[in-house]
Amino acid sequence: MEDLSQYLDEFLADARDRIDSISNAVISLEEIVKKGGDEREKKELIDQIFRDAHTLKGTAATMGFMRLSETAHKMENLLDAVRNGEIDITPEIVDLVIDFLDAIEKMIYDIEAGSGDENVDVSPLFEKADKLLKGNLEGTTEEKSHQDISEKETAVIHEQAPHVRGDKYHIKVLFQDDAQLKNVRAFLILTDLEEIGEIFGTIPEREIIEEGNFTGDSLEFIVMTSLSPEEIKEKITRHPEVREVIVENVKENTQEENPEKKANEYTIKITMEKEAPLKGVRSFLIVQDLKKIGNLKKVFPEPNKLEKEELIDGKYFGVLLYTNEKKDNITQLILKHPDVEKVEIFEGNKLNEIHSADKREAKNLKSQVDAGRRVKISKMIRVDVFHLDKLMNLVGELVINKGRLEQIAERLGDRELLETLSTTSHLMTELQDEIMEMRLTPVAEVFNKFPRMVRKLAKELGKEVEFKMEGSDIEVDRTILDKLGDVLVHLLRNAIDHGIEPPEERVAKGKPRVGKVELIARREKSHILIIVKDDGKGIDPEKVKKKAIEKGLISPEQAAEMRPEEAINLIFLPGFSTAEKVTDVSGRGVGMDVVQDVIKTLNGSISVKSEVGKGTTFILKLPISMAIIQALLVKISNETYAIPINNILETIDIKQNQLKTIGGKKVIVLREEIIPVFMLHELFGVDYIEKDKFPAIVVDLGAQKVAIGVDELLNKKDIVIKSLGKMLSNIKGFAGATILGDGRVVLIIDINSLFGGISGGL
């Protein structure tokens, strides 16, 4: 029996993608239905949902997870009824689909943990689905007979799917006597035939094949497709353990006139520019456009070969098209695609002439294709993140050694060495950039999980929420993305639970009944901004201060001196919560402080802006990568420290006569803005001598700006962040350490934790 365990990781990753795709599409479909949206868009979403469910069912069966496959199949039946217009998209249907997805997701986690897919009880979901299907599909035939498919049955089904063009074939598939995975092979063959046309019937029953219960030696299908018998055979025989495929044309007694008799028959030769990139993709898209204007009887080479860029002579392909369109219109349709060199249109079927004119090229092409196929396998490979991490660590060591070489070269003053080192430095920078690029992952990988969560939570809390996402294609380092998920879950749950009011309360306040929650990702130079925004009740500074006093987190005197924005930042204190009661969602006193701690470990910052009655916005500012960063080296009392560039707004020189005192704190007025001034010596408890003039770094703490005075600004360097280890991980004010080129170990200052207790800053 074939060992499929080697494909498990790939199956799990694909299953999670399918779950996210289905849930997001179902929620989008619900919104479109509510707003009376475009029918075409609705149909596209329904088709996408059905395809994903069908594929999930098939891959689960292939891997032997029959309970998961059965669950996906039941969900697919529900979606099929929606697709056929037998069931309307209602909140009840969407809820049920999401419940199915939750169950399937639990199965995926169980499979990953090694406990299989049998531990999740899906019987209540099956009962609900059966009840809905029976209630809406009363009078329809639930099961087909085990007998051969009659001409009458196929005619009825043909009327239901008039969009499929081509010939109808009876296909018989015979398996080898010693075939081991006939049930899996049967399902995959069924899936392949669905992709190339419309299946009107099967022997045994389709349900037996789909549920992985086929045990016979042969299969039979009635299929309508535009592919030729040879192409059908080739598609089926690529599956292992198939002994023979018999394809026969089915002649139907029908009164309808064949539409092809009225259409023109054209052979079209499309030549692509030889050096054009993405020839396979361009060719495939041209074929898709031609299908829209007529019946595409034949494509040479086949569409699946076109996608792999296996064109004749590496640059052209031919099609046989039945259409009522004029030649000029066809030419214009093709030429709108980039990199098309020439379009030739011949009347009648001239494909054989095109083939014979290039037999020599075709022979050469076959060997090129065989070689090319082997090469193309290695173009996309799966790499464990562990190897990328190790590669990044090695690049980090190279960066440290580069700094060492630069110092040696400067000391020796050897011009030739300096020039060689400059070139080496450029190459190392390119290598560093390339490795960092490999680690980047779209935030969609995390974002796509939230629409389902938001909808489900809003319903549990009796709230109506419109959820919008933006910037899902923004990329960020894998390490950051892994830790970002839980942070965003907490912020979104808070927005719905604490922020968005119940519908009746919103209406009473003159607000729209439906609340808005937005999740936005934006690129800003070397940072990424993640914004979680709601239009709910906002955070009341006075209520926050009152709660903080009750919990003993601040004194009444401290509360009286606090500005509103400082009071709002109290939500980041450990144990703080404004929830009136403890629920599964909130009120446990564990939350925003943990969120802030996670953001700090990522060398980022979090800020909050809120207005009572209008809503709250959380802004997360994160580096795109955190393995190798740029930092400014500074000196105080003969000690060197590194401050990440992403924390620095600007550097300034401050004279003693520019300093003012407000509330016992030194400040400076910079461009009409009051900015507190702290000496780094003071923050570290180091003695210092006041100077008439000293350099300072202006940093952004989210809620406010602060100037940090130092003895000397040195230079900007690429540094590698090294962990301080468990023993020193809780030391306030430091994000880690780095090694300079001369071997010195320098501490990296964590600006956010350094100012954690000052002026309500973060």
CSV table of C-alpha atoms in Angstrom, one decimal, residues 279-552:
chain,number,residue,atom,x,y,z
A,279,LYS,CA,4.5,32.4,-21.7
A,280,GLY,CA,2.6,29.5,-20.1
A,281,VAL,CA,0.4,31.9,-18.1
A,282,ARG,CA,-0.2,34.2,-21.1
A,283,SER,CA,-1.2,31.2,-23.3
A,284,PHE,CA,-3.5,29.7,-20.7
A,285,LEU,CA,-5.3,33.1,-20.3
A,286,ILE,CA,-5.7,33.4,-24.1
A,287,VAL,CA,-7.3,29.9,-24.1
A,288,GLN,CA,-9.7,31.0,-21.3
A,289,ASP,CA,-10.8,34.1,-23.3
A,290,LEU,CA,-11.4,32.0,-26.5
A,291,LYS,CA,-13.6,29.7,-24.5
A,292,LYS,CA,-15.9,32.7,-23.8
A,293,ILE,CA,-16.6,33.4,-27.5
A,294,GLY,CA,-17.3,29.9,-28.8
A,295,ASN,CA,-16.7,26.2,-28.4
A,296,LEU,CA,-13.0,25.4,-28.1
A,297,LYS,CA,-12.8,21.9,-29.6
A,298,LYS,CA,-9.1,21.3,-29.4
A,299,VAL,CA,-6.0,22.9,-28.0
A,300,PHE,CA,-2.5,21.8,-29.0
A,301,PRO,CA,-0.5,21.3,-26.9
A,302,GLU,CA,-3.1,20.6,-24.1
A,303,PRO,CA,-4.0,23.4,-21.7
A,304,ASN,CA,-2.1,21.6,-18.8
A,305,LYS,CA,1.0,21.6,-20.9
A,306,LEU,CA,0.6,25.3,-21.9
A,307,GLU,CA,0.6,26.2,-18.2
A,308,LYS,CA,4.0,24.5,-17.9
A,309,GLU,CA,5.2,26.6,-20.9
A,310,GLU,CA,5.5,23.5,-23.1
A,311,LEU,CA,4.7,25.3,-26.3
A,312,ILE,CA,5.5,24.1,-29.8
A,313,ASP,CA,9.1,25.1,-30.7
A,314,GLY,CA,8.9,27.0,-27.3
A,315,LYS,CA,6.8,29.8,-28.7
A,316,TYR,CA,3.4,28.9,-30.3
A,317,PHE,CA,0.3,26.8,-29.9
A,318,GLY,CA,-2.8,26.1,-32.0
A,319,VAL,CA,-6.6,25.8,-31.2
A,320,LEU,CA,-9.7,24.6,-33.1
A,321,LEU,CA,-12.6,27.0,-32.4
A,322,TYR,CA,-16.2,27.0,-33.4
A,323,THR,CA,-17.5,30.6,-33.1
A,324,ASN,CA,-19.8,33.2,-34.7
A,325,GLU,CA,-17.2,36.0,-34.0
A,326,LYS,CA,-15.5,37.7,-36.9
A,327,LYS,CA,-11.8,37.0,-37.6
A,328,ASP,CA,-10.8,40.6,-36.7
A,329,ASN,CA,-12.6,40.4,-33.4
A,330,ILE,CA,-10.8,37.1,-32.6
A,331,THR,CA,-7.4,38.7,-33.5
A,332,GLN,CA,-8.1,41.7,-31.3
A,333,LEU,CA,-9.2,39.5,-28.4
A,334,ILE,CA,-5.9,37.6,-28.6
A,335,LEU,CA,-3.6,40.7,-29.2
A,336,LYS,CA,-4.9,42.4,-26.1
A,337,HIS,CA,-2.7,39.9,-24.1
A,338,PRO,CA,0.9,40.9,-23.6
A,339,ASP,CA,3.8,39.3,-25.5
A,340,VAL,CA,1.8,38.0,-28.5
A,341,GLU,CA,4.0,38.2,-31.6
A,342,LYS,CA,1.5,36.9,-34.3
A,343,VAL,CA,-2.0,35.6,-34.7
A,344,GLU,CA,-2.9,33.4,-37.8
A,345,ILE,CA,-6.5,32.3,-38.5
A,346,PHE,CA,-7.3,29.5,-41.0
A,347,GLU,CA,-10.8,28.4,-42.0
A,348,GLY,CA,-11.6,24.7,-41.2
A,349,ASN,CA,-9.6,22.2,-39.2
A,350,LYS,CA,-6.0,22.8,-40.1
A,351,LEU,CA,-4.4,21.6,-36.9
A,352,ASN,CA,-2.9,18.6,-38.6
A,353,GLU,CA,-1.2,20.8,-41.1
A,354,ILE,CA,0.3,22.9,-38.3
A,355,HIS,CA,1.5,19.8,-36.6
A,356,SER,CA,3.1,18.2,-39.7
A,357,ALA,CA,4.8,21.4,-40.6
A,358,ASP,CA,6.7,21.2,-37.3
A,359,LYS,CA,7.2,17.5,-36.8
A,360,ARG,CA,10.9,18.0,-36.4
A,361,GLU,CA,10.3,20.7,-33.8
A,362,ALA,CA,7.7,18.5,-32.1
A,363,LYS,CA,10.2,15.7,-31.8
A,364,ASN,CA,12.8,18.1,-30.3
A,365,LEU,CA,10.1,19.5,-28.1
A,366,LYS,CA,9.3,16.1,-26.7
A,367,SER,CA,12.9,15.7,-25.5
A,368,GLN,CA,12.9,19.3,-24.3
A,369,VAL,CA,9.6,18.7,-22.4
A,370,ASP,CA,10.9,15.5,-20.8
A,371,ALA,CA,14.1,17.4,-19.6
A,372,GLY,CA,12.1,20.5,-18.8
A,373,ARG,CA,9.6,18.6,-16.8
A,374,ARG,CA,12.4,17.3,-14.6
A,375,VAL,CA,13.9,20.7,-14.2
A,376,LYS,CA,10.5,22.4,-13.4
A,377,ILE,CA,10.0,20.0,-10.5
A,378,SER,CA,12.8,21.8,-8.6
A,379,LYS,CA,11.6,25.3,-9.3
A,380,MET,CA,9.3,25.3,-6.3
A,381,ILE,CA,10.5,23.5,-3.2
A,382,ARG,CA,9.2,23.3,0.3
A,383,VAL,CA,11.7,24.4,2.9
A,384,ASP,CA,11.4,23.9,6.7
A,385,VAL,CA,11.4,27.2,8.5
A,386,PHE,CA,14.2,25.7,10.7
A,387,HIS,CA,16.6,25.9,7.8
A,388,LEU,CA,15.7,29.5,7.0
A,389,ASP,CA,16.3,30.4,10.7
A,390,LYS,CA,19.7,28.6,10.5
A,391,LEU,CA,20.5,30.4,7.3
A,392,MET,CA,19.6,33.8,8.9
A,393,ASN,CA,21.8,33.0,11.9
A,394,LEU,CA,24.7,32.3,9.6
A,395,VAL,CA,24.1,35.5,7.7
A,396,GLY,CA,24.1,37.3,11.0
A,397,GLU,CA,27.5,35.9,11.8
A,398,LEU,CA,28.7,37.1,8.4
A,399,VAL,CA,27.4,40.6,9.3
A,400,ILE,CA,29.4,40.6,12.5
A,401,ASN,CA,32.5,39.5,10.7
A,402,LYS,CA,32.0,42.1,8.0
A,403,GLY,CA,32.1,44.8,10.7
A,404,ARG,CA,35.4,43.2,12.0
A,405,LEU,CA,36.9,43.3,8.5
A,406,GLU,CA,35.9,46.9,8.0
A,407,GLN,CA,37.7,47.9,11.3
A,408,ILE,CA,40.8,46.0,10.3
A,409,ALA,CA,40.8,47.6,6.8
A,410,GLU,CA,40.5,51.1,8.2
A,411,ARG,CA,43.3,50.5,10.7
A,412,LEU,CA,45.7,49.2,8.0
A,413,GLY,CA,44.7,51.8,5.5
A,414,ASP,CA,45.3,49.4,2.6
A,415,ARG,CA,43.4,50.9,-0.4
A,416,GLU,CA,43.2,47.6,-2.4
A,417,LEU,CA,41.9,45.8,0.7
A,418,LEU,CA,39.3,48.5,1.2
A,419,GLU,CA,38.1,48.3,-2.4
A,420,THR,CA,37.8,44.5,-2.2
A,421,LEU,CA,36.0,44.7,1.1
A,422,SER,CA,33.6,47.2,-0.3
A,423,THR,CA,32.6,44.8,-3.1
A,424,THR,CA,32.3,41.9,-0.6
A,425,SER,CA,30.2,44.1,1.6
A,426,HIS,CA,27.8,44.8,-1.2
A,427,LEU,CA,27.5,41.1,-2.0
A,428,MET,CA,26.9,40.3,1.7
A,429,THR,CA,24.2,42.9,1.9
A,430,GLU,CA,22.5,41.4,-1.2
A,431,LEU,CA,22.7,37.9,0.4
A,432,GLN,CA,21.3,39.4,3.6
A,433,ASP,CA,18.4,41.0,1.8
A,434,GLU,CA,17.7,37.9,-0.2
A,435,ILE,CA,17.5,35.7,2.9
A,436,MET,CA,15.2,38.2,4.7
A,437,GLU,CA,13.0,38.3,1.5
A,438,MET,CA,12.7,34.5,1.7
A,439,ARG,CA,11.4,34.8,5.3
A,440,LEU,CA,8.7,37.3,4.4
A,441,THR,CA,5.1,36.0,4.5
A,442,PRO,CA,1.8,37.9,3.7
A,443,VAL,CA,-0.1,38.9,6.7
A,444,ALA,CA,-3.1,37.3,4.9
A,445,GLU,CA,-1.9,34.0,6.5
A,446,VAL,CA,-3.1,35.4,9.8
A,447,PHE,CA,-5.7,37.9,8.7
A,448,ASN,CA,-7.8,35.3,6.8
A,449,LYS,CA,-8.7,33.5,10.0
A,450,PHE,CA,-10.5,36.5,11.5
A,451,PRO,CA,-13.7,37.0,9.5
A,452,ARG,CA,-15.1,33.7,10.8
A,453,MET,CA,-14.0,34.5,14.4
A,454,VAL,CA,-15.5,38.0,14.3
A,455,ARG,CA,-18.8,36.9,12.9
A,456,LYS,CA,-19.2,34.1,15.4
A,457,LEU,CA,-18.2,36.2,18.4
A,458,ALA,CA,-20.5,39.1,17.3
A,459,LYS,CA,-23.4,36.6,17.1
A,460,GLU,CA,-22.6,35.1,20.6
A,461,LEU,CA,-22.6,38.7,22.1
A,462,GLY,CA,-25.8,39.7,20.2
A,463,LYS,CA,-24.1,42.4,18.2
A,464,GLU,CA,-24.1,43.3,14.6
A,465,VAL,CA,-20.7,43.9,13.1
A,466,GLU,CA,-19.3,44.7,9.7
A,467,PHE,CA,-15.7,43.5,9.5
A,468,LYS,CA,-13.3,45.0,6.9
A,469,MET,CA,-9.7,44.0,6.2
A,470,GLU,CA,-7.2,45.9,4.2
A,471,GLY,CA,-3.5,45.3,3.2
A,472,SER,CA,-3.6,41.5,3.5
A,473,ASP,CA,-0.8,41.3,0.9
A,474,ILE,CA,1.7,43.2,3.1
A,475,GLU,CA,4.6,41.0,3.9
A,476,VAL,CA,6.4,40.6,7.3
A,477,ASP,CA,9.0,38.3,8.8
A,478,ARG,CA,7.7,34.8,9.6
A,479,THR,CA,8.9,35.1,13.3
A,480,ILE,CA,6.8,38.3,13.7
A,481,LEU,CA,3.8,36.8,12.0
A,482,ASP,CA,3.9,33.7,14.3
A,483,LYS,CA,3.5,35.9,17.4
A,484,LEU,CA,1.1,38.4,15.8
A,485,GLY,CA,-1.9,36.1,15.6
A,486,ASP,CA,-2.7,35.9,19.3
A,487,VAL,CA,-2.2,39.7,19.8
A,488,LEU,CA,-4.7,40.5,17.0
A,489,VAL,CA,-7.2,37.9,18.4
A,490,HIS,CA,-7.2,39.7,21.7
A,491,LEU,CA,-7.5,43.2,20.1
A,492,LEU,CA,-10.4,42.1,17.9
A,493,ARG,CA,-12.2,40.4,20.7
A,494,ASN,CA,-11.8,43.5,22.8
A,495,ALA,CA,-13.2,45.7,20.0
A,496,ILE,CA,-16.3,43.6,19.7
A,497,ASP,CA,-16.9,43.0,23.4
A,498,HIS,CA,-15.8,46.3,24.9
A,499,GLY,CA,-16.1,48.6,21.9
A,500,ILE,CA,-19.1,47.8,19.8
A,501,GLU,CA,-22.4,48.6,21.4
A,502,PRO,CA,-25.6,46.4,21.1
A,503,PRO,CA,-27.7,47.3,18.1
A,504,GLU,CA,-30.5,49.0,20.2
A,505,GLU,CA,-28.0,51.1,22.1
A,506,ARG,CA,-26.3,52.2,18.8
A,507,VAL,CA,-29.7,53.2,17.3
A,508,ALA,CA,-30.6,55.2,20.5
A,509,LYS,CA,-27.3,57.1,20.2
A,510,GLY,CA,-28.0,58.0,16.6
A,511,LYS,CA,-25.4,55.6,15.2
A,512,PRO,CA,-25.8,53.0,12.5
A,513,ARG,CA,-27.3,49.7,13.8
A,514,VAL,CA,-24.3,47.8,12.5
A,515,GLY,CA,-20.9,48.5,14.1
A,516,LYS,CA,-17.7,48.6,12.1
A,517,VAL,CA,-14.4,46.9,13.0
A,518,GLU,CA,-11.4,47.3,10.7
A,519,LEU,CA,-8.1,45.4,10.5
A,520,ILE,CA,-5.6,47.3,8.4
A,521,ALA,CA,-1.9,46.6,7.5
A,522,ARG,CA,0.2,49.3,6.0
A,523,ARG,CA,3.9,49.5,4.9
A,524,GLU,CA,5.8,52.5,6.3
A,525,LYS,CA,9.5,52.6,5.3
A,526,SER,CA,11.2,49.8,7.3
A,527,HIS,CA,8.1,49.3,9.4
A,528,ILE,CA,4.7,47.7,9.2
A,529,LEU,CA,1.6,49.3,10.8
A,530,ILE,CA,-1.2,47.0,12.0
A,531,ILE,CA,-4.3,49.0,12.9
A,532,VAL,CA,-7.3,47.6,14.7
A,533,LYS,CA,-10.1,50.2,14.6
A,534,ASP,CA,-13.8,50.2,15.8
A,535,ASP,CA,-16.6,52.8,15.9
A,536,GLY,CA,-17.9,51.8,19.3
A,537,LYS,CA,-18.2,53.5,22.6
A,538,GLY,CA,-14.5,54.4,23.0
A,539,ILE,CA,-12.5,54.3,26.2
A,540,ASP,CA,-13.6,56.7,29.0
A,541,PRO,CA,-10.4,58.0,30.7
A,542,GLU,CA,-12.3,58.8,33.9
A,543,LYS,CA,-13.7,55.3,34.1
A,544,VAL,CA,-10.2,53.9,33.5
A,545,LYS,CA,-8.7,56.0,36.3
A,546,LYS,CA,-11.5,54.9,38.7
A,547,LYS,CA,-10.9,51.2,38.0
A,548,ALA,CA,-7.1,51.7,38.4
A,549,ILE,CA,-7.6,53.3,41.8
A,550,GLU,CA,-10.0,50.5,42.9
A,551,LYS,CA,-7.4,47.9,41.9
A,552,GLY,CA,-4.7,49.8,43.7
